[in-house]
Amino acid sequence: MTEYTVEFVGWAESIEVSDKETILSRCIEEGIAQEYSCRVGMCLACSAKIVEGDVTQPAARGLTEEEAEEYALTCMARPQSDLKLDRGQYPPSIEADAEATAGDAAADD
């Protein structure tokens, strides 16, 4: 088992996470306020942009292959190196869905 440092940029918070546990599970144990909802890699609430480092997240079904290279779902992601993550950053597909939903709601008014 290898431990890696996961730093949350802009928050001055970091934790040690093993390559056998998810980043979210360690956040919960350490009292780090990380958003989450489904905990199964679908809702994207726990999304973070990977600023530096690598993760493995084979069950992150809510991300496209391209998005999985740039974003981590902390409920599924396990570190493979020291990491820098920008919490609360969502992949483009989420932003597009939010804009479409907002447009649909405006059209209904």
mmCIF file with all atom_site columns, C-alpha atoms in Angstrom, residues 7-57:
data_model
loop_
_atom_site.group_PDB
_atom_site.id
_atom_site.type_symbol
_atom_site.label_atom_id
_atom_site.label_alt_id
_atom_site.label_comp_id
_atom_site.label_asym_id
_atom_site.label_entity_id
_atom_site.label_seq_id
_atom_site.pdbx_PDB_ins_code
_atom_site.Cartn_x
_atom_site.Cartn_y
_atom_site.Cartn_z
_atom_site.occupancy
_atom_site.B_iso_or_equiv
_atom_site.pdbx_formal_charge
_atom_site.auth_seq_id
_atom_site.auth_comp_id
_atom_site.auth_asym_id
_atom_site.auth_atom_id
_atom_site.pdbx_PDB_model_num
ATOM 1  C CA . GLU A 1 7  ? -3.657  18.790 -2.016  1.00 0.00 ? 7  GLU A CA 1
ATOM 2  C CA . PHE A 1 8  ? -6.783  20.858 -2.634  1.00 0.00 ? 8  PHE A CA 1
ATOM 3  C CA . VAL A 1 9  ? -5.637  24.026 -4.398  1.00 0.00 ? 9  VAL A CA 1
ATOM 4  C CA . GLY A 1 10 ? -7.114  27.245 -3.113  1.00 0.00 ? 10 GLY A CA 1
ATOM 5  C CA . TRP A 1 11 ? -8.116  25.629 0.175   1.00 0.00 ? 11 TRP A CA 1
ATOM 6  C CA . ALA A 1 12 ? -4.772  25.144 1.961   1.00 0.00 ? 12 ALA A CA 1
ATOM 7  C CA . GLU A 1 13 ? -5.899  21.589 2.770   1.00 0.00 ? 13 GLU A CA 1
ATOM 8  C CA . SER A 1 14 ? -4.113  18.353 2.076   1.00 0.00 ? 14 SER A CA 1
ATOM 9  C CA . ILE A 1 15 ? -4.552  14.733 3.130   1.00 0.00 ? 15 ILE A CA 1
ATOM 10 C CA . GLU A 1 16 ? -2.660  11.483 2.815   1.00 0.00 ? 16 GLU A CA 1
ATOM 11 C CA . VAL A 1 17 ? -4.589  8.896  0.774   1.00 0.00 ? 17 VAL A CA 1
ATOM 12 C CA . SER A 1 18 ? -3.523  5.325  0.038   1.00 0.00 ? 18 SER A CA 1
ATOM 13 C CA . ASP A 1 19 ? -3.778  3.867  -3.424  1.00 0.00 ? 19 ASP A CA 1
ATOM 14 C CA . LYS A 1 20 ? -6.320  1.380  -1.997  1.00 0.00 ? 20 LYS A CA 1
ATOM 15 C CA . GLU A 1 21 ? -8.919  3.957  -0.847  1.00 0.00 ? 21 GLU A CA 1
ATOM 16 C CA . THR A 1 22 ? -10.950 6.659  -2.528  1.00 0.00 ? 22 THR A CA 1
ATOM 17 C CA . ILE A 1 23 ? -10.163 10.313 -2.066  1.00 0.00 ? 23 ILE A CA 1
ATOM 18 C CA . LEU A 1 24 ? -13.719 10.941 -0.837  1.00 0.00 ? 24 LEU A CA 1
ATOM 19 C CA . SER A 1 25 ? -13.543 8.262  1.852   1.00 0.00 ? 25 SER A CA 1
ATOM 20 C CA . ARG A 1 26 ? -10.378 9.840  3.254   1.00 0.00 ? 26 ARG A CA 1
ATOM 21 C CA . CYS A 1 27 ? -11.938 13.327 3.061   1.00 0.00 ? 27 CYS A CA 1
ATOM 22 C CA . ILE A 1 28 ? -14.867 12.088 5.148   1.00 0.00 ? 28 ILE A CA 1
ATOM 23 C CA . GLU A 1 29 ? -12.519 10.461 7.688   1.00 0.00 ? 29 GLU A CA 1
ATOM 24 C CA . GLU A 1 30 ? -10.413 13.633 7.939   1.00 0.00 ? 30 GLU A CA 1
ATOM 25 C CA . GLY A 1 31 ? -13.374 16.036 8.151   1.00 0.00 ? 31 GLY A CA 1
ATOM 26 C CA . ILE A 1 32 ? -12.621 17.703 4.798   1.00 0.00 ? 32 ILE A CA 1
ATOM 27 C CA . ALA A 1 33 ? -15.773 19.293 3.351   1.00 0.00 ? 33 ALA A CA 1
ATOM 28 C CA . GLN A 1 34 ? -15.974 17.562 -0.036  1.00 0.00 ? 34 GLN A CA 1
ATOM 29 C CA . GLU A 1 35 ? -19.303 17.596 -1.840  1.00 0.00 ? 35 GLU A CA 1
ATOM 30 C CA . TYR A 1 36 ? -20.841 14.251 -2.766  1.00 0.00 ? 36 TYR A CA 1
ATOM 31 C CA . SER A 1 37 ? -24.180 12.593 -3.300  1.00 0.00 ? 37 SER A CA 1
ATOM 32 C CA . CYS A 1 38 ? -24.493 9.181  -4.963  1.00 0.00 ? 38 CYS A CA 1
ATOM 33 C CA . ARG A 1 39 ? -21.027 7.743  -4.118  1.00 0.00 ? 39 ARG A CA 1
ATOM 34 C CA . VAL A 1 40 ? -21.199 5.474  -7.184  1.00 0.00 ? 40 VAL A CA 1
ATOM 35 C CA . GLY A 1 41 ? -19.604 7.662  -9.875  1.00 0.00 ? 41 GLY A CA 1
ATOM 36 C CA . MET A 1 42 ? -22.766 8.892  -11.579 1.00 0.00 ? 42 MET A CA 1
ATOM 37 C CA . CYS A 1 43 ? -23.953 12.233 -10.179 1.00 0.00 ? 43 CYS A CA 1
ATOM 38 C CA . LEU A 1 44 ? -20.655 14.173 -10.573 1.00 0.00 ? 44 LEU A CA 1
ATOM 39 C CA . ALA A 1 45 ? -21.253 16.165 -7.356  1.00 0.00 ? 45 ALA A CA 1
ATOM 40 C CA . CYS A 1 46 ? -17.793 15.173 -6.095  1.00 0.00 ? 46 CYS A CA 1
ATOM 41 C CA . SER A 1 47 ? -16.002 16.243 -9.266  1.00 0.00 ? 47 SER A CA 1
ATOM 42 C CA . ALA A 1 48 ? -12.591 17.925 -9.079  1.00 0.00 ? 48 ALA A CA 1
ATOM 43 C CA . LYS A 1 49 ? -10.242 19.100 -11.831 1.00 0.00 ? 49 LYS A CA 1
ATOM 44 C CA . ILE A 1 50 ? -6.906  17.292 -11.814 1.00 0.00 ? 50 ILE A CA 1
ATOM 45 C CA . VAL A 1 51 ? -4.321  20.075 -11.725 1.00 0.00 ? 51 VAL A CA 1
ATOM 46 C CA . GLU A 1 52 ? -1.384  17.720 -11.272 1.00 0.00 ? 52 GLU A CA 1
ATOM 47 C CA . GLY A 1 53 ? -0.953  13.966 -10.807 1.00 0.00 ? 53 GLY A CA 1
ATOM 48 C CA . ASP A 1 54 ? -2.718  10.757 -11.738 1.00 0.00 ? 54 ASP A CA 1
ATOM 49 C CA . VAL A 1 55 ? -5.696  8.755  -10.484 1.00 0.00 ? 55 VAL A CA 1
ATOM 50 C CA . THR A 1 56 ? -7.351  5.502  -11.358 1.00 0.00 ? 56 THR A CA 1
ATOM 51 C CA . GLN A 1 57 ? -11.160 5.574  -11.469 1.00 0.00 ? 57 GLN A CA 1
#
